[in-house]
mmCIF file of C-alpha atoms in Angstrom:
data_model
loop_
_atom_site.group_PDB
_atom_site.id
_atom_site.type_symbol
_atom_site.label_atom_id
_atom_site.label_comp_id
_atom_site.label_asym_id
_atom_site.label_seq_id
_atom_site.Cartn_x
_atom_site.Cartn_y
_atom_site.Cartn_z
ATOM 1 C CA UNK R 1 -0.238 172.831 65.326
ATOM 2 C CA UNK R 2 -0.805 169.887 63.224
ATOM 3 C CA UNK R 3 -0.761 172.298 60.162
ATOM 4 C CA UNK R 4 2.451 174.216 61.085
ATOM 5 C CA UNK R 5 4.433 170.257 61.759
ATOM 6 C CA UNK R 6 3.213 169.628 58.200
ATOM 7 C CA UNK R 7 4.487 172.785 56.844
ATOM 8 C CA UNK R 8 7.864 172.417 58.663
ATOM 9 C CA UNK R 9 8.019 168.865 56.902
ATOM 10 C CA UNK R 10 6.929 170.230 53.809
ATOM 11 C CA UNK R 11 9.997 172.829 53.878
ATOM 12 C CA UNK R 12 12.356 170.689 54.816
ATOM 13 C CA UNK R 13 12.038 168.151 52.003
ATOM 14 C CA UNK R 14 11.572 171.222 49.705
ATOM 15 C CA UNK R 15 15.375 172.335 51.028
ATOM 16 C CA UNK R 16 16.338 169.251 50.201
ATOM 17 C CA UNK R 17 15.004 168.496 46.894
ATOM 18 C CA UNK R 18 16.978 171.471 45.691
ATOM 19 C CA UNK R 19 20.246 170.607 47.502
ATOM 20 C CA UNK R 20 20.334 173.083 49.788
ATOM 21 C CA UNK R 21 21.324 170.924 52.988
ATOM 22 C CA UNK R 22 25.375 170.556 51.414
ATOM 23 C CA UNK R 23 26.149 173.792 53.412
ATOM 24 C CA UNK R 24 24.466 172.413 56.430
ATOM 25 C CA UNK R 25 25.949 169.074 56.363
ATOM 26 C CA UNK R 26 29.423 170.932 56.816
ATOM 27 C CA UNK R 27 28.886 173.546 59.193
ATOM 28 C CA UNK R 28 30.777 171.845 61.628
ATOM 29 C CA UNK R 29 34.218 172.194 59.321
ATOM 30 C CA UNK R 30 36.730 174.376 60.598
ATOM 31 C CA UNK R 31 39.829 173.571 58.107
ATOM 32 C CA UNK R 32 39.207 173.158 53.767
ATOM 33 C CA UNK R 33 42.071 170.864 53.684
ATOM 34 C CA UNK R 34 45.003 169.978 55.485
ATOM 35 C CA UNK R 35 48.344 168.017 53.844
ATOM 36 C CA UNK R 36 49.983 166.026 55.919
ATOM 37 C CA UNK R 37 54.339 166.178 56.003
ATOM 38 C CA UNK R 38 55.437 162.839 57.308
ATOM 39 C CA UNK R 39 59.431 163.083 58.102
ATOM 40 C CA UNK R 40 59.907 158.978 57.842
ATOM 41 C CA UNK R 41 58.910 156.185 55.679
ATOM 42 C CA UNK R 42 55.482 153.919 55.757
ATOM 43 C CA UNK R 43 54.779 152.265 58.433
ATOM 44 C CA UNK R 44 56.092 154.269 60.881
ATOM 45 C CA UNK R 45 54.710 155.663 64.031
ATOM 46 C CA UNK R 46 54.705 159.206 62.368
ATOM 47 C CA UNK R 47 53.048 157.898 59.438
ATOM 48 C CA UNK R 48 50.126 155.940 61.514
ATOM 49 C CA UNK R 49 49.665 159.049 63.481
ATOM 50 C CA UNK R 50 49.154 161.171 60.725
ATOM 51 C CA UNK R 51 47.180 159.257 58.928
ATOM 52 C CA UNK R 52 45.077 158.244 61.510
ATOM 53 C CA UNK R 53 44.729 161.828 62.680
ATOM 54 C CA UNK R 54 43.447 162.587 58.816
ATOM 55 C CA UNK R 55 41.079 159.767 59.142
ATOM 56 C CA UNK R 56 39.871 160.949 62.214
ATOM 57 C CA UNK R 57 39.572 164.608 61.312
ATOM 58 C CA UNK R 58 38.015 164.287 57.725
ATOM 59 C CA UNK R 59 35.312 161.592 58.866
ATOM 60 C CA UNK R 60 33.723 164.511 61.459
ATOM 61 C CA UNK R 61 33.493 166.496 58.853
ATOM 62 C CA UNK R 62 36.051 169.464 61.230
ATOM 63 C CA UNK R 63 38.251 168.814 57.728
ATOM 64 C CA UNK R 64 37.477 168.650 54.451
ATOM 65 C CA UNK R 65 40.307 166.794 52.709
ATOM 66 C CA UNK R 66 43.428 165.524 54.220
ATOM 67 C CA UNK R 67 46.893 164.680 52.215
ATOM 68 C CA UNK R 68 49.459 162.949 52.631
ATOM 69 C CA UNK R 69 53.397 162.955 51.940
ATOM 70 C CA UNK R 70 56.224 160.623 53.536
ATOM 71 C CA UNK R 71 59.856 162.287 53.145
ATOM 72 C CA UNK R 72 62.060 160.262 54.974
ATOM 73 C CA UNK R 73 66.154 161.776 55.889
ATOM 74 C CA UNK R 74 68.234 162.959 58.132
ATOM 75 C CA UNK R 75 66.397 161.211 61.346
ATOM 76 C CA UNK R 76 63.712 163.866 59.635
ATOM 77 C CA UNK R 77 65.553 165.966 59.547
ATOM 78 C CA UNK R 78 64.988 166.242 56.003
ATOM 79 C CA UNK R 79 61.265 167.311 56.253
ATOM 80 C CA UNK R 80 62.187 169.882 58.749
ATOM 81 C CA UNK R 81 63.840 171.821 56.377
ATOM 82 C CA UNK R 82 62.183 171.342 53.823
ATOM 83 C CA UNK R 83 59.098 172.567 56.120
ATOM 84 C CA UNK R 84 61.263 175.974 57.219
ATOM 85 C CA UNK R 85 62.997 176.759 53.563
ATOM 86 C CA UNK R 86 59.577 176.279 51.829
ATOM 87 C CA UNK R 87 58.017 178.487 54.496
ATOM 88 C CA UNK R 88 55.676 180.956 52.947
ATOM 89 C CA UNK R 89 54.264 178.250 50.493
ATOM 90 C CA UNK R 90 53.466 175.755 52.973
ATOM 91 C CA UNK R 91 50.749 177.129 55.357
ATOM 92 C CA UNK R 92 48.311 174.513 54.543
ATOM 93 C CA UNK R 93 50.713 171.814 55.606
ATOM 94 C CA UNK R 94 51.169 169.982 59.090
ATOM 95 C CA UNK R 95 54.234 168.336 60.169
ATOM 96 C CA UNK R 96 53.704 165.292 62.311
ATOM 97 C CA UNK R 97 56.804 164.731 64.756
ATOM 98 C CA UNK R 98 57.256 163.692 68.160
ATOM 99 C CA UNK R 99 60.315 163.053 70.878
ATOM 100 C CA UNK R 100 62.809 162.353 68.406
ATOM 101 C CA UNK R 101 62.589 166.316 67.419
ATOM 102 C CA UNK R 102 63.967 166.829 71.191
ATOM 103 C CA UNK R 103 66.416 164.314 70.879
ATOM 104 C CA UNK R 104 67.607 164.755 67.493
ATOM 105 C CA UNK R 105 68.315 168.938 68.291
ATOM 106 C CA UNK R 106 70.074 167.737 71.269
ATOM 107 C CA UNK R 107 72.720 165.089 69.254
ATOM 108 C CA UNK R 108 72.917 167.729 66.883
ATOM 109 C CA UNK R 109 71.680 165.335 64.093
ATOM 110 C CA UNK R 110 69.948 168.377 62.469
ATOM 111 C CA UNK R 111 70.952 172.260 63.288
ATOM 112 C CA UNK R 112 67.036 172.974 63.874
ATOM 113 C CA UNK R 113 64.849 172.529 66.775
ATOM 114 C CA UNK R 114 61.116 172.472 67.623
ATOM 115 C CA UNK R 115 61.695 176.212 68.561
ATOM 116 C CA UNK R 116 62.378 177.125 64.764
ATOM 117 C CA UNK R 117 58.700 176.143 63.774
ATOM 118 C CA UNK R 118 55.256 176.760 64.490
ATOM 119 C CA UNK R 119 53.999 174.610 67.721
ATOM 120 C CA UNK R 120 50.689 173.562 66.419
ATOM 121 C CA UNK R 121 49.426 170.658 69.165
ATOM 122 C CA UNK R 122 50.797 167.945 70.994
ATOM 123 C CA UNK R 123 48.207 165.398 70.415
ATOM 124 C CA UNK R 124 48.873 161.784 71.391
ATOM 125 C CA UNK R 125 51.075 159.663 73.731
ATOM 126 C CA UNK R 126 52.264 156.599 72.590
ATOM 127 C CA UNK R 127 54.297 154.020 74.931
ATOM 128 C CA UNK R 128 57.267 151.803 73.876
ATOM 129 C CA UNK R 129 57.521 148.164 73.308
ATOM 130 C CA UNK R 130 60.451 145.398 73.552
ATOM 131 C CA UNK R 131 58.973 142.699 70.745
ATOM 132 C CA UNK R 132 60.278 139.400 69.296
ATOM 133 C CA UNK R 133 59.683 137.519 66.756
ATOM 134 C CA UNK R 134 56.518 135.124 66.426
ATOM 135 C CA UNK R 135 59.094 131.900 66.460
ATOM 136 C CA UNK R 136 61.848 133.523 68.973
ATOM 137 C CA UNK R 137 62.605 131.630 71.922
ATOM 138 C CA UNK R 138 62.186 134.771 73.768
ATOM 139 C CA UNK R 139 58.917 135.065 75.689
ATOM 140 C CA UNK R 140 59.393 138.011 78.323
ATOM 141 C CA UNK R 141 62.216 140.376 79.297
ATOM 142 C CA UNK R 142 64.127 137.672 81.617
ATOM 143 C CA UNK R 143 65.047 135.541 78.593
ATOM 144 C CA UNK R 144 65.821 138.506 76.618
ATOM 145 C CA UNK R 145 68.058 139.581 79.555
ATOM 146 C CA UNK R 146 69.482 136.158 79.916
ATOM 147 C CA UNK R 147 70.364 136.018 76.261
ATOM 148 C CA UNK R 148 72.014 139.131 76.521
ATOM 149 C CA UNK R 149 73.917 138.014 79.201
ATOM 150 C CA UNK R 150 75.408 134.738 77.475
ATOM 151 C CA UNK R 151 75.866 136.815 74.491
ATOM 152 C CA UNK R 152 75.989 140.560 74.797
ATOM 153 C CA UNK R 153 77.077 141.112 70.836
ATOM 154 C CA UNK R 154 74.965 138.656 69.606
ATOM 155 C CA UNK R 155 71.853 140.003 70.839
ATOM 156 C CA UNK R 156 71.183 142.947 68.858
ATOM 157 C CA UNK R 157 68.392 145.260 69.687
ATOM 158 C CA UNK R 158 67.268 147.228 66.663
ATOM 159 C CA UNK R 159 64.952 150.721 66.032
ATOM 160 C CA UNK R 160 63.444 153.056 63.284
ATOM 161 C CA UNK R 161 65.811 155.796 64.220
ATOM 162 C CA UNK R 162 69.155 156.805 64.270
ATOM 163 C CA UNK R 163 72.147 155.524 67.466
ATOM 164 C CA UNK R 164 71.055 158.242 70.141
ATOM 165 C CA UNK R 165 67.605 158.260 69.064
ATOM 166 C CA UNK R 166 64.274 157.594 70.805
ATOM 167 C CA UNK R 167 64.401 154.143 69.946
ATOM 168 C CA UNK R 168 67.911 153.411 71.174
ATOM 169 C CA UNK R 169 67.456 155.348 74.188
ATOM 170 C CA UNK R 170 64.322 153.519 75.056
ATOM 171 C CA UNK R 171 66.393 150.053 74.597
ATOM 172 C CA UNK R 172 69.379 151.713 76.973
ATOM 173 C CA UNK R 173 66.552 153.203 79.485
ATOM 174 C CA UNK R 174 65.297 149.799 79.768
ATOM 175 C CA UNK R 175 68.619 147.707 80.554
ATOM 176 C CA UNK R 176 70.038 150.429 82.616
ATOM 177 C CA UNK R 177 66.716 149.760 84.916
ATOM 178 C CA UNK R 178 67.271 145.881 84.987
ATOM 179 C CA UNK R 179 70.625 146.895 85.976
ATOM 180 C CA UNK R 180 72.577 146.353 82.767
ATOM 181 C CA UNK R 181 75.480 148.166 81.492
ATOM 182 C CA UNK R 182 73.174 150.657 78.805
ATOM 183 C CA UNK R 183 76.361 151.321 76.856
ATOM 184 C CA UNK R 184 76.675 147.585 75.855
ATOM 185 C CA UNK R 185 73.520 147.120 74.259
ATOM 186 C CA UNK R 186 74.333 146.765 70.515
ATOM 187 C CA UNK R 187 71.803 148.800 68.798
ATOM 188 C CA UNK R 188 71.409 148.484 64.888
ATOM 189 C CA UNK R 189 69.405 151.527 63.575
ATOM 190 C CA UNK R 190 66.590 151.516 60.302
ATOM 191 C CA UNK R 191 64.983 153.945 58.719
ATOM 192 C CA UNK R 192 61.613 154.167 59.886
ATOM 193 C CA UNK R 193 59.349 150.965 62.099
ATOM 194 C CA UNK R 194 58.800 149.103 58.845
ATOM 195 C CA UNK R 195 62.451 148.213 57.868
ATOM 196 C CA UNK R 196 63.174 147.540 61.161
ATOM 197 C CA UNK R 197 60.181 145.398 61.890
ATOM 198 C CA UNK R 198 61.195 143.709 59.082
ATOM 199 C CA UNK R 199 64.848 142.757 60.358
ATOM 200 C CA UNK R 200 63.290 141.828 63.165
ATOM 201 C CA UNK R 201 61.163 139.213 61.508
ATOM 202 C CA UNK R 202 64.284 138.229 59.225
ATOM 203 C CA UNK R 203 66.558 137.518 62.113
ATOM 204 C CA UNK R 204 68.746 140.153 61.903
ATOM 205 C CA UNK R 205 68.315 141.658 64.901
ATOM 206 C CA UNK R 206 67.260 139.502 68.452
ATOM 207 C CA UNK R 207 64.566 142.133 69.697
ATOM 208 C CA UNK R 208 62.982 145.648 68.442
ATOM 209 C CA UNK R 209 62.557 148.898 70.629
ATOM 210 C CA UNK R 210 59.298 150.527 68.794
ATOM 211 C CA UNK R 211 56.295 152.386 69.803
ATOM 212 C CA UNK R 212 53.385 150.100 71.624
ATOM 213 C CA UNK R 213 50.856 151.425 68.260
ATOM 214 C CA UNK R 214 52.895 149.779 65.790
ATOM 215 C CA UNK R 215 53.897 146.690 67.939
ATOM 216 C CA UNK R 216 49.964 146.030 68.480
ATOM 217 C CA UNK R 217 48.883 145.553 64.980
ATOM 218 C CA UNK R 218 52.080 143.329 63.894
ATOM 219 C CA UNK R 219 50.955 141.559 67.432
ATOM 220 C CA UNK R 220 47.410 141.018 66.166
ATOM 221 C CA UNK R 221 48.471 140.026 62.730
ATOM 222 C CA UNK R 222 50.488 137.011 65.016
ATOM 223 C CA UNK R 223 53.806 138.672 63.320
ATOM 224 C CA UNK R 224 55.239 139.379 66.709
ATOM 225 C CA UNK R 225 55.538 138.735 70.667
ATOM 226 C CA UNK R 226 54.874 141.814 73.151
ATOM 227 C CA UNK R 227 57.764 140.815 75.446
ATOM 228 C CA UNK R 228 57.193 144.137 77.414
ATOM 229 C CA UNK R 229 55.547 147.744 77.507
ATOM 230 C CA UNK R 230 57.070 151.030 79.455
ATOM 231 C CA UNK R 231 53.489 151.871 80.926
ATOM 232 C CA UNK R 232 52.743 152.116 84.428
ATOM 233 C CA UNK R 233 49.988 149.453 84.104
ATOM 234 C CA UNK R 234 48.892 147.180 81.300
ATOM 235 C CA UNK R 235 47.115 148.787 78.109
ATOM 236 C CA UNK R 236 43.443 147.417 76.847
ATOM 237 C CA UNK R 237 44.576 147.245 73.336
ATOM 238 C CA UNK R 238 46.543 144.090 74.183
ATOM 239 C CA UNK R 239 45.935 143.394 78.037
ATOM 240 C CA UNK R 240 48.173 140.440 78.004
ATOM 241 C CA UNK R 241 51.537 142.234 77.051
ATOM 242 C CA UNK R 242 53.399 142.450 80.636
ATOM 243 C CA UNK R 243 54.492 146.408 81.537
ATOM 244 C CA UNK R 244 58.327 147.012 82.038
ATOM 245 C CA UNK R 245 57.617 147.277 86.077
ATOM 246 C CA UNK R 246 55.458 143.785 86.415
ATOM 247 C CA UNK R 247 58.975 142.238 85.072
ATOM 248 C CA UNK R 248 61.157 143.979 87.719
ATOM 249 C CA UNK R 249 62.418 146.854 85.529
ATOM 250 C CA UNK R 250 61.457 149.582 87.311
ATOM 251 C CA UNK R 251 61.152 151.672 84.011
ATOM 252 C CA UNK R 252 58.387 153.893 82.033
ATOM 253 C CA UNK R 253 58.131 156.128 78.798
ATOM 254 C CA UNK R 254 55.529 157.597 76.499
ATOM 255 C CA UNK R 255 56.314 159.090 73.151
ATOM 256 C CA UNK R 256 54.312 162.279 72.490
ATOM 257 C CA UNK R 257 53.568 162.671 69.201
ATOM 258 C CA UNK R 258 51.786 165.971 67.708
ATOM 259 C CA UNK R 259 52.093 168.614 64.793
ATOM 260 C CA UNK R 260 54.273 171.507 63.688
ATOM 261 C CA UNK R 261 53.783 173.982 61.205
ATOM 262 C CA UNK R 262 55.786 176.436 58.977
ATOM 263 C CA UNK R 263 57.549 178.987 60.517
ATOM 264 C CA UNK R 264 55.551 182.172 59.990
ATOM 265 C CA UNK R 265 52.197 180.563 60.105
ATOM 266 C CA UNK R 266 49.384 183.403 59.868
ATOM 267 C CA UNK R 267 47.459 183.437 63.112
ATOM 268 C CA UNK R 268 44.278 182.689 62.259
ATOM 269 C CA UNK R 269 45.736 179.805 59.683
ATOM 270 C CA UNK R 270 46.871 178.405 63.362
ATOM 271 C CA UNK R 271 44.165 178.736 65.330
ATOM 272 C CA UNK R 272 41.912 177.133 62.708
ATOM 273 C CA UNK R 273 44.547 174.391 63.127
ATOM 274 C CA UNK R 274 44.317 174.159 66.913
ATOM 275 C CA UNK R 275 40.761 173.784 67.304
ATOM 276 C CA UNK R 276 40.113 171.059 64.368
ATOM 277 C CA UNK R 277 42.513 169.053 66.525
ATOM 278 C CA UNK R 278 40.890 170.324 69.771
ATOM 279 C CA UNK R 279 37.054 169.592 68.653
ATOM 280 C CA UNK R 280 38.479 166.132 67.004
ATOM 281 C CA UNK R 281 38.827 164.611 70.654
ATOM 282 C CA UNK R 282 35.433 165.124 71.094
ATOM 283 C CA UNK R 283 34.196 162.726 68.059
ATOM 284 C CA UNK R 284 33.335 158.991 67.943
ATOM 285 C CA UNK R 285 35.855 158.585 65.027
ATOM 286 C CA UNK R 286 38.765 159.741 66.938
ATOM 287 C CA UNK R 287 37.944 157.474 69.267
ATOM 288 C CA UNK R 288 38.012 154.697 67.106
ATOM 289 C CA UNK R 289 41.209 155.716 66.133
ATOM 290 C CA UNK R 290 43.007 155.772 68.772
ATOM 291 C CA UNK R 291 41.809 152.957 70.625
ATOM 292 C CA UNK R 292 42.117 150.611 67.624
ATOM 293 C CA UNK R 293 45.590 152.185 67.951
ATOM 294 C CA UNK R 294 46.558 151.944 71.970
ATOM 295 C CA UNK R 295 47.222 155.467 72.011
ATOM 296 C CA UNK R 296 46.778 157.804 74.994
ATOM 297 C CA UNK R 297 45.027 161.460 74.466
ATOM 298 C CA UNK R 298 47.569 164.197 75.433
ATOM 299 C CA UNK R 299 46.478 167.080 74.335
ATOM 300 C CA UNK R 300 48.345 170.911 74.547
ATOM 301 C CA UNK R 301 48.577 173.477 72.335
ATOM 302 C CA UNK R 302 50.229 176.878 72.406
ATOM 303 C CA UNK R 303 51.987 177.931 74.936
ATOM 304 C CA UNK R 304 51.690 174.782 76.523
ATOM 305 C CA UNK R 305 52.651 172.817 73.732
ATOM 306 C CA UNK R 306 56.053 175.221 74.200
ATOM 307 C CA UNK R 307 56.260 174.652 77.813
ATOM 308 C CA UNK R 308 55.775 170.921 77.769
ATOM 309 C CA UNK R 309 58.894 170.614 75.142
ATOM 310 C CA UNK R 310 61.095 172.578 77.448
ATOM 311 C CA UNK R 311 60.831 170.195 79.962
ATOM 312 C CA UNK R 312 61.126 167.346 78.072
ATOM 313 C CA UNK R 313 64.091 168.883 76.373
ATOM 314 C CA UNK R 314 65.928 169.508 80.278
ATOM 315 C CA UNK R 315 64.911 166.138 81.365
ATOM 316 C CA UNK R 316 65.752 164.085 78.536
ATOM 317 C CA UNK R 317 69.502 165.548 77.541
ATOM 318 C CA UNK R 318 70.303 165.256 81.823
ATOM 319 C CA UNK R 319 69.250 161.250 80.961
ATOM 320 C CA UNK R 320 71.378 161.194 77.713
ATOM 321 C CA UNK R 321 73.848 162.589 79.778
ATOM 322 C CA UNK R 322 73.795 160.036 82.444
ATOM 323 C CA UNK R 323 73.677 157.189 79.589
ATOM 324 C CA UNK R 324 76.865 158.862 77.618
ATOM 325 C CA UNK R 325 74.679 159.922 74.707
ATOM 326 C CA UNK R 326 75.580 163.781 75.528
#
């Protein structure tokens, strides 16, 4: 026994020695390389999500190289057809998107819909915030709703997307639950969370609708006040930011965000895709990316990925309806 442990050994440093354990330290890789399309700017939701995904992926070795490209337009429009016209050449690239691909078909801001690409995986859920500024007056919805009230003009509420968008229509879900008239919320729009977290913090606007991710870190930085959150109970990555509903505004949301790719995508290019992101929930540096992120795992893929949209897509335009967005 003792002579077959020390022959084991022996082989084993011998493998080594030679550099025979690369293979070995990447059998668990299932993709060569992924490159990431991100449809807005830095700073973004879309961009942390994809980046954080990449992070996530290439550190558990289930991908070998991750890139990354922001090409803002449109309301992303922009990178969604750039991601169907350049069809055939893109198969190694994933799209991140998320509601605003439902909302955005429905406004008709671009003539495309989720139905016109590949549905890779809905991977994340991400809830919305209502944030000030670190020196506002403002400390929690009621003074936010009493300014609003003394002033409705003057108290802007501003977004990374376009009038109509997710952003907006979190702001009008919000008042139209603390019994507001949604329709006189003036809502500025920016192009992606980082120009409009940075009108926030100039003034220009009086509060920001954005996703809970991005309001965390400007939170922790001391940038910003978590005035409110649209979960159903408060979130561990900042436990002291009051939900929507502990304020009286009987009102919740979460942002799915997840991945698209080219129209035409080979099958087994897609399920290569699928489970990377399925195995990735399974790994300690997934989990340290989303929880240093607030996010909340929703995972579904396929046909389920599909089915999920359509019902986001019936239940959102009747609520656009109701609001006088449709």
């Amino acid at each position: 026994m003792t002579t077959f442990k020390l022959g084991r050994r022996a082989l084993i440093a011998a493998v080594a020695a030679i550099g025979l354990t690369g293979p070995a330290l990447a059998e668990d890789q299932v993709v060569e390389s992924i490159h990431f399309l991100i449809p807005g700017g830095a700073g973004g939701g879309w961009d942390g999500t994809a980046r954080g995904t990449g992070e996530a992926l290439t550190k558990a070795g289930l991908v070998g190289t991750a890139s990354y490209e922001n090409m803002s337009g449109g309301g992303g429009g922009k990178a969604i057809g750039f991601l169907i016209e350049n069809a055939d050449s893109n198969h190694g690239t994933l799209m991140v998107n998320s509601t605003p691909i439902v909302i955005r078909s429905l406004t008709g801001v671009f003539p495309h819909n989720f139905r016109d690409l590949t549905l890779v995986s809905g991977t994340i859920g991400d809830y919305a915030a209502i944030v000030v500024g670190k020196d506002s007056p403002i400390n929690s919805m009621d003074d936010l709703l009493a300014a609003f009230d003394a002033d409705p003009s003057g108290t802007a509420i501003g977004g990374g997307s376009v009038p109509g968008g997710m952003d907006h229509l979190v702001a009008a879900m919000v008042m139209e639950a603390a019994g507001k008239d949604a329709l006189a919320v003036k809502y500025i729009p920016y192009d992606a969370g980082g120009k409009a977290m940075a009108a926030l913090l100039s003034g220009e606007i009086a509060a920001l609708s954005t996703g809970f991710s991005e309001a965390v870190d400007l939170a922790n930085a001391g940038e910003v006040k978590i005035i409110g959150v649209t979960a159903d109970e408060r979130v561990d990555a900042a436990p002291d930011a009051m939900t929507m509903k502990e304020q009286g505004i009987d009102t919740s949301f979460v942002n799915w965000r997840g991945f698209f790719a080219a129209p035409g995508l080979p099958e087994d290019k897609l399920a290569a895709y699928q489970d990377a992101i399925a195995k990735m929930y399974d790994t300690p540096e997934w989990e340290d990316v989303r929880a240093r992120n607030g996010w909340v795992n929703i995972h579904n893929s396929g046909d389920d990925f599909q089915s999920f949209l359509e019902q986001q897509e019936q239940q959102i335009g009747d609520l656009m309806k109701k609001l006088g967005f449709l």
